[in-house]
PDB file of C-alpha atoms in Angstrom:
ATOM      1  CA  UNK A1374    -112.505  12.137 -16.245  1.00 50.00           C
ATOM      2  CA  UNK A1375    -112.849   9.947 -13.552  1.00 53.00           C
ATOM      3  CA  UNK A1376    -113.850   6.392 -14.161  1.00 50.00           C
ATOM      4  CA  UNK A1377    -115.707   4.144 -11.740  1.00 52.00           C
ATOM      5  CA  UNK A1378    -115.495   0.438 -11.538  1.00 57.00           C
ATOM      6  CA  UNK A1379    -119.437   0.024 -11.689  1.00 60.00           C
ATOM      7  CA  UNK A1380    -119.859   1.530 -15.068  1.00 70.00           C
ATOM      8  CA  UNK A1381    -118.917  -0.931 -17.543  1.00 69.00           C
ATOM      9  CA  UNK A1382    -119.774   1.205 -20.802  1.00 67.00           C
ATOM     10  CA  UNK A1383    -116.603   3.316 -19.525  1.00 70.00           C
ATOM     11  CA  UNK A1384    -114.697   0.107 -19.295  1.00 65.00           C
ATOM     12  CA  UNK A1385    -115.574  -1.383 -22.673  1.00 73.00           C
ATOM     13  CA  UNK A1386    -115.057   2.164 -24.398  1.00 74.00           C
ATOM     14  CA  UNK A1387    -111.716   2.294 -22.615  1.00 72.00           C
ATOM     15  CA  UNK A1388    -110.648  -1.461 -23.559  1.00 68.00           C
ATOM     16  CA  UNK A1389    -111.821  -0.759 -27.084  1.00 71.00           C
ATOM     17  CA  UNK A1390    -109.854   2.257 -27.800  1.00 72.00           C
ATOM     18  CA  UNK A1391    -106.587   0.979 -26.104  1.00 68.00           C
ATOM     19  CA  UNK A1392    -106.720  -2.041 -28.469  1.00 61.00           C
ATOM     20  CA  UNK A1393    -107.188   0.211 -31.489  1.00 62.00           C
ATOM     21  CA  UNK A1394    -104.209   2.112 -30.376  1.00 65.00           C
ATOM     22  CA  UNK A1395    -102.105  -0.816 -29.832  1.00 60.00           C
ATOM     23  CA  UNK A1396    -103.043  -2.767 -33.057  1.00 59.00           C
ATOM     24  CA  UNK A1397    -102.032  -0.377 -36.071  1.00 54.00           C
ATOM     25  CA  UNK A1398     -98.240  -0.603 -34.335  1.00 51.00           C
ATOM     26  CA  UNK A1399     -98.142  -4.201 -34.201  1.00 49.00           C
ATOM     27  CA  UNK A1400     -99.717  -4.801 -37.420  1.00 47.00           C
ATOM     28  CA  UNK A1401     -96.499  -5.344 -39.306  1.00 49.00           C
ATOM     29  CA  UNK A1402     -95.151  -3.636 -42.412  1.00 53.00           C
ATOM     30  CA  UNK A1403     -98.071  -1.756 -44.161  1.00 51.00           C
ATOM     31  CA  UNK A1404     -98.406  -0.722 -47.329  1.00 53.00           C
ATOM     32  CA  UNK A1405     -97.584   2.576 -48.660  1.00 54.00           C
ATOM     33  CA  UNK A1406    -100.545   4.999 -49.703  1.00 53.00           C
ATOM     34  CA  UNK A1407    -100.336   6.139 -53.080  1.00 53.00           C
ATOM     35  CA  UNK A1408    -102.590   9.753 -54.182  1.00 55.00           C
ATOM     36  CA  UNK A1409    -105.105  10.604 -51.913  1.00 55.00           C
ATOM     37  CA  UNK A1410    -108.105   8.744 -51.139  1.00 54.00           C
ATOM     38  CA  UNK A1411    -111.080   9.045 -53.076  1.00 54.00           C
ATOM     39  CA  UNK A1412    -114.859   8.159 -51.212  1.00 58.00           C
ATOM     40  CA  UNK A1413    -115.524   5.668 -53.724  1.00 55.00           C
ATOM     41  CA  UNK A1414    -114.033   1.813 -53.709  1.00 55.00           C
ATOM     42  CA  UNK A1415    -110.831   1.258 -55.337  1.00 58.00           C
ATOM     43  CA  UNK A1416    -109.111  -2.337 -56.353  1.00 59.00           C
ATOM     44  CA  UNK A1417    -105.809  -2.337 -55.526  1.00 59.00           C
ATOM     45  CA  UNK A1418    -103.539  -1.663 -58.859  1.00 58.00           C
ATOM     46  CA  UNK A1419    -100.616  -4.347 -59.814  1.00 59.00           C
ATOM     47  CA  UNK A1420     -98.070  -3.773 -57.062  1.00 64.00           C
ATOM     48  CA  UNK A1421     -94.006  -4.355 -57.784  1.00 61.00           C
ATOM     49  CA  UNK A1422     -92.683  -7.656 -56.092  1.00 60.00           C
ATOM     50  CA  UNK A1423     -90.333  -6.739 -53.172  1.00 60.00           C
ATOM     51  CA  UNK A1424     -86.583  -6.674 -54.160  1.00 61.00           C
ATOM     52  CA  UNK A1425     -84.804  -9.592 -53.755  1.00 64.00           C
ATOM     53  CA  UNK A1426     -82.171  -9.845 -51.217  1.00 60.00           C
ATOM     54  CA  UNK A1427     -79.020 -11.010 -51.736  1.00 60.00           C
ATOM     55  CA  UNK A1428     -78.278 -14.213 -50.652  1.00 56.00           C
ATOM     56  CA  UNK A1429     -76.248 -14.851 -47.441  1.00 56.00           C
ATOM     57  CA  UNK A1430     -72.998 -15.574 -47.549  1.00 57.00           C
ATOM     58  CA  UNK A1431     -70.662 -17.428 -45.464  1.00 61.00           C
ATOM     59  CA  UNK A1432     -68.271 -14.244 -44.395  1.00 60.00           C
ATOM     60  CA  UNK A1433     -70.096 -12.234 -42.175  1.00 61.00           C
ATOM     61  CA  UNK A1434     -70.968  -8.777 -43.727  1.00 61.00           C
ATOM     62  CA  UNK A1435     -68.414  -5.970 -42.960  1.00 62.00           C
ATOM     63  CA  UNK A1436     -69.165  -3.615 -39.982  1.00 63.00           C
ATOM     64  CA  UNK A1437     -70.166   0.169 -41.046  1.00 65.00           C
ATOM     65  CA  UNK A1438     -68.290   2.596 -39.555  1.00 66.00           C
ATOM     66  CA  UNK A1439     -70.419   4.231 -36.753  1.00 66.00           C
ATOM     67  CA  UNK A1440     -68.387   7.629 -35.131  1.00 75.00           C
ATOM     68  CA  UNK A1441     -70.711   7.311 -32.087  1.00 83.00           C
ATOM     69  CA  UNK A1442     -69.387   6.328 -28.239  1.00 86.00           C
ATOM     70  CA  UNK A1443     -70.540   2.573 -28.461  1.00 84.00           C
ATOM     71  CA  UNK A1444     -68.280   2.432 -31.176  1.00 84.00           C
ATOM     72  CA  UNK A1445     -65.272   4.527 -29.562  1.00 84.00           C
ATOM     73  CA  UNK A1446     -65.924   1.880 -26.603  1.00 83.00           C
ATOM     74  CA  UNK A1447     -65.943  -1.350 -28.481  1.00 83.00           C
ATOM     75  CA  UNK A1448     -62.634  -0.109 -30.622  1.00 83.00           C
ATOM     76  CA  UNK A1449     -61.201   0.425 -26.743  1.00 80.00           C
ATOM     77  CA  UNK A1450     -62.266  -2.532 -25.957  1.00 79.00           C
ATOM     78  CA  UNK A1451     -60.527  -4.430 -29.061  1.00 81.00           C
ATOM     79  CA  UNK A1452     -56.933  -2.276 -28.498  1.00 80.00           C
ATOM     80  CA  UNK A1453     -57.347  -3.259 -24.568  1.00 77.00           C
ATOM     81  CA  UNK A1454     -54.993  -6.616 -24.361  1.00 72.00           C
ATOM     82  CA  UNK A1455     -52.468  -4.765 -26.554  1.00 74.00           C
ATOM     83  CA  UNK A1456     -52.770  -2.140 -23.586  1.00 73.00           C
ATOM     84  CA  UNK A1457     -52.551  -4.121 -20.461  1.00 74.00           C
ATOM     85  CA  UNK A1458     -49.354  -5.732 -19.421  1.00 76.00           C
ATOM     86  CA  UNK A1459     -48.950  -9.684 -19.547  1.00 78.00           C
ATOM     87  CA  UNK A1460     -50.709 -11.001 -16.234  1.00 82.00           C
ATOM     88  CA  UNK A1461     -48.629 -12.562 -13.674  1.00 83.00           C
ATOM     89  CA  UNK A1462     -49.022 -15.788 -11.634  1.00 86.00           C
ATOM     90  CA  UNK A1463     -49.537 -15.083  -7.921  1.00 86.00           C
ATOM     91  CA  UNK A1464     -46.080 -16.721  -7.032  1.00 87.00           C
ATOM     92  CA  UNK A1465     -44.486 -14.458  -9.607  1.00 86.00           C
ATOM     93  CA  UNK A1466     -46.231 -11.721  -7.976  1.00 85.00           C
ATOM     94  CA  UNK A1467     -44.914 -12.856  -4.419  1.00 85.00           C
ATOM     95  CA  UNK A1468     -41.436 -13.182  -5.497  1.00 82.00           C
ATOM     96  CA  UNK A1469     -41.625  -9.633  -7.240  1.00 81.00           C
ATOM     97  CA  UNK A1470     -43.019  -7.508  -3.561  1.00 79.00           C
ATOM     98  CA  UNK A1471     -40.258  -9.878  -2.017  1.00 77.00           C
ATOM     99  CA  UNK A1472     -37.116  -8.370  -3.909  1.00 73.00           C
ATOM    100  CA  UNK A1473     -39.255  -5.034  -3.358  1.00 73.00           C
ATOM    101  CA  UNK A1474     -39.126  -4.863   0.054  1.00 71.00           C
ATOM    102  CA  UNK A1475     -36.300  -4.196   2.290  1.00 69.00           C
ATOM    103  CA  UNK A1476     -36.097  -5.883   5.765  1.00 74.00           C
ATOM    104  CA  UNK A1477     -36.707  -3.378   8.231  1.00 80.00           C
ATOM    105  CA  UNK A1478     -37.089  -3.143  12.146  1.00 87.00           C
ATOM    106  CA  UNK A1479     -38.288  -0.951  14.221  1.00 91.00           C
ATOM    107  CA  UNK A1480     -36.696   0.443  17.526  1.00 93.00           C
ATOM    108  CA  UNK A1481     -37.220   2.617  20.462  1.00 93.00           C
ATOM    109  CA  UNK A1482     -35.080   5.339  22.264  1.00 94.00           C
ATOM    110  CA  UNK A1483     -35.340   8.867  22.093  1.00 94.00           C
ATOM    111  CA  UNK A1484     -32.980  11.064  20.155  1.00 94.00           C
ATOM    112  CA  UNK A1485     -33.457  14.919  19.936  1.00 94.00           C
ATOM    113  CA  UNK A1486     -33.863  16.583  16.518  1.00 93.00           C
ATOM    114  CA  UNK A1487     -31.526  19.329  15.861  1.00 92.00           C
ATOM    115  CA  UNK A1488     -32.840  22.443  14.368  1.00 89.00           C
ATOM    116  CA  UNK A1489     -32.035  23.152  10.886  1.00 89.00           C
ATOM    117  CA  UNK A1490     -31.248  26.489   8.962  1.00 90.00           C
ATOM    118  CA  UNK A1491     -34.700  27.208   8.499  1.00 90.00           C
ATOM    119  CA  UNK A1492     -35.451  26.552  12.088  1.00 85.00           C
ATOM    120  CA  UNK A1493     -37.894  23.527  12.351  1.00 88.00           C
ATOM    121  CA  UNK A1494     -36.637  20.357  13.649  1.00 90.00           C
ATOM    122  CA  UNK A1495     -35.046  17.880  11.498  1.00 90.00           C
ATOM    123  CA  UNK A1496     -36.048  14.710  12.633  1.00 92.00           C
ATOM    124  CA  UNK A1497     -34.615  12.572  10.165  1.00 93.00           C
ATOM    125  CA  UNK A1498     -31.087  13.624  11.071  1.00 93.00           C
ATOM    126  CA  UNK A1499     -32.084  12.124  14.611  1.00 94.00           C
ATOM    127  CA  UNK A1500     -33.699   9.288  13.377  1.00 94.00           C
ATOM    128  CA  UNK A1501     -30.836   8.317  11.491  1.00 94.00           C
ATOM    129  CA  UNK A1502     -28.778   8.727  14.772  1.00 93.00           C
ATOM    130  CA  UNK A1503     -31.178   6.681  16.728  1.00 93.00           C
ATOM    131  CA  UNK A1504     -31.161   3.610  14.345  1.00 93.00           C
ATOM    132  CA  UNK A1505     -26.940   4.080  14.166  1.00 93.00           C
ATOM    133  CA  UNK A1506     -27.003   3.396  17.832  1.00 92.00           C
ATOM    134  CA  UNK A1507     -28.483   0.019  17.162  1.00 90.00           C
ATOM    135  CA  UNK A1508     -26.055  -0.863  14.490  1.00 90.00           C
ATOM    136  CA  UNK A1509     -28.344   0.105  11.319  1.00 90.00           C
ATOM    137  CA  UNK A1510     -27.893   2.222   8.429  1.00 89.00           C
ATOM    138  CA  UNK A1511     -30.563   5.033   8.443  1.00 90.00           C
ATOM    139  CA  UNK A1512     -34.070   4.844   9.905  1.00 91.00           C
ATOM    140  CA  UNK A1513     -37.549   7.140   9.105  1.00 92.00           C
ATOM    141  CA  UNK A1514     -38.884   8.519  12.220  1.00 92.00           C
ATOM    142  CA  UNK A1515     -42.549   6.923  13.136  1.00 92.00           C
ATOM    143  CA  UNK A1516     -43.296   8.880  16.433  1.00 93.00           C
ATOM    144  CA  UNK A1517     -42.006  11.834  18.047  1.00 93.00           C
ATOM    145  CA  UNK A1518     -42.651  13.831  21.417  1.00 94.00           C
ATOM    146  CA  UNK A1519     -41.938  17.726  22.059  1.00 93.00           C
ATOM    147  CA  UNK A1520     -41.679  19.087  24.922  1.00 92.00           C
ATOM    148  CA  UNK A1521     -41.026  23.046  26.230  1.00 90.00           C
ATOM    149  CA  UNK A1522     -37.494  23.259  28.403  1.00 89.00           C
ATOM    150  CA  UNK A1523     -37.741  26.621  30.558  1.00 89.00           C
ATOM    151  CA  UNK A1524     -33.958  28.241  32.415  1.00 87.00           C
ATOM    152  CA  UNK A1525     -34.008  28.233  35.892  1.00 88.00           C
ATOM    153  CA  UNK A1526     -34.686  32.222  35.444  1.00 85.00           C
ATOM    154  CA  UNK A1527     -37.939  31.278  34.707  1.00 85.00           C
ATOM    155  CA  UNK A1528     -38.277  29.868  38.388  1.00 85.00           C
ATOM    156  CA  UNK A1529     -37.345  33.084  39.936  1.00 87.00           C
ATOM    157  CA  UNK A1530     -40.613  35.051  41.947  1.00 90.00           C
ATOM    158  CA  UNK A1531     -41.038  38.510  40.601  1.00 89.00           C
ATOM    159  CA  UNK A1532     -39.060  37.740  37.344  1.00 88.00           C
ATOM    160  CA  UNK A1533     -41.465  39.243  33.991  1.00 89.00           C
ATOM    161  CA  UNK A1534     -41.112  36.091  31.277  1.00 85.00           C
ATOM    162  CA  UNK A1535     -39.120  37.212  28.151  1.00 85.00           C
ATOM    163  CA  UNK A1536     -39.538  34.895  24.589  1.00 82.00           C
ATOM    164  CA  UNK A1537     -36.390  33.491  25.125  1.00 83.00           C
ATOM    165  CA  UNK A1538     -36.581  31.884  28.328  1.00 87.00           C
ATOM    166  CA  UNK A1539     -38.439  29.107  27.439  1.00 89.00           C
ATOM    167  CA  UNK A1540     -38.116  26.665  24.028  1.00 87.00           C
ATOM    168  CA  UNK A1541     -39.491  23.321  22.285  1.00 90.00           C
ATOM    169  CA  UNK A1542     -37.553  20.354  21.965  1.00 91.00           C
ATOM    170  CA  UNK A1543     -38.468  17.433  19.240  1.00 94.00           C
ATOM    171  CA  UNK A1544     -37.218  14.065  20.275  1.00 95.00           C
ATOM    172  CA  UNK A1545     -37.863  11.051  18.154  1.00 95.00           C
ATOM    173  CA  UNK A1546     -39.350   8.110  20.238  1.00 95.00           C
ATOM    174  CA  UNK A1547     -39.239   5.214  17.971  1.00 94.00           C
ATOM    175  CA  UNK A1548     -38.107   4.836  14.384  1.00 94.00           C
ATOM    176  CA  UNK A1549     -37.823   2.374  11.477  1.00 92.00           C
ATOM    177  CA  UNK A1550     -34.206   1.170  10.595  1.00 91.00           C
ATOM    178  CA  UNK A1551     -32.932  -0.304   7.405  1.00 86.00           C
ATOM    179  CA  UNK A1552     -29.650  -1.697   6.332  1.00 78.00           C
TER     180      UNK A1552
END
């Protein structure tokens, strides 16, 4: 049903019945209805005086065990500093990444990587060899180049290419010594 602003019986009928509707739930505690309701007038019978509650105390009352997930959370929640180790000052933590980390440097040159038994190039052999040169102990290689290397055959007018006359070479540019 559509209403329109101008009629104002629609209005009041709709104002009326959304206060009825509202009232009964806001009402408070009601009383309970006993048999069923007769047409005539009844006085209300003698009605039993609420129970009394006991009276406060100063402990607070003990919490009921509730198996739900707030419950599962809050008992994480309690266990949590038992969990969690002891936090550090930021000086601590300084010191701590300090004996962590080893003093590296990085350096240039280029070193081929030998092939290994599986065939791929093993770079960290030539790493290693790279940072040796500069008077470290090992190094990690951080860039490397490739390039194909071709015989002189290859050169040759005429010649058909075979698989073998040209291969990849690996060299590691640059790498990151430690002592």
């Amino acid at each position: 049903m559509m209403v329109r602003s101008g009629n104002p019986v629609i209005l009041i009928r709709m104002l009326v019945s959304a206060v009825l509707l509202v009232l009964p739930g806001t009402a408070g505690p009601g009383r309970a209805q006993s048999t069923a309701p007769s047409l005539g007038l009844q006085e209300p019978g003698p009605q039993a005086p609420p129970p009394q509650s006991t009276p406060p105390s100063s402990a607070p009352p003990a919490r009921e065990e509730n198996p739900g997930l707030i419950n599962e959370m809050g008992k994480l929640f309690d266990k949590l500093p038992s969990i969690l180790p002891p936090i550090k000052s930021p000086s601590e933590t300084i010191d701590d990444l300090s004996r962590m980390a080893k003093p590296s440097t990085m350096v240039s040159g280029r070193v081929a990587c030998p092939a290994s038994s599986n065939g791929a190039p093993d770079c960290k052999q030539a790493a290693d060899r790279l940072c040796q040169g500069q008077g470290y102990k090992e190094g990690k290689s951080l860039n490397a180049d490739s390039a194909q290397s071709c015989s002189a055959k290859v050169l040759i007018p005429g010649r058909p290419r075979k698989p073998d006359d040209c291969r990849t070479d690996t060299f590691v540019t640059s790498a990151l010594c430690q002592n």
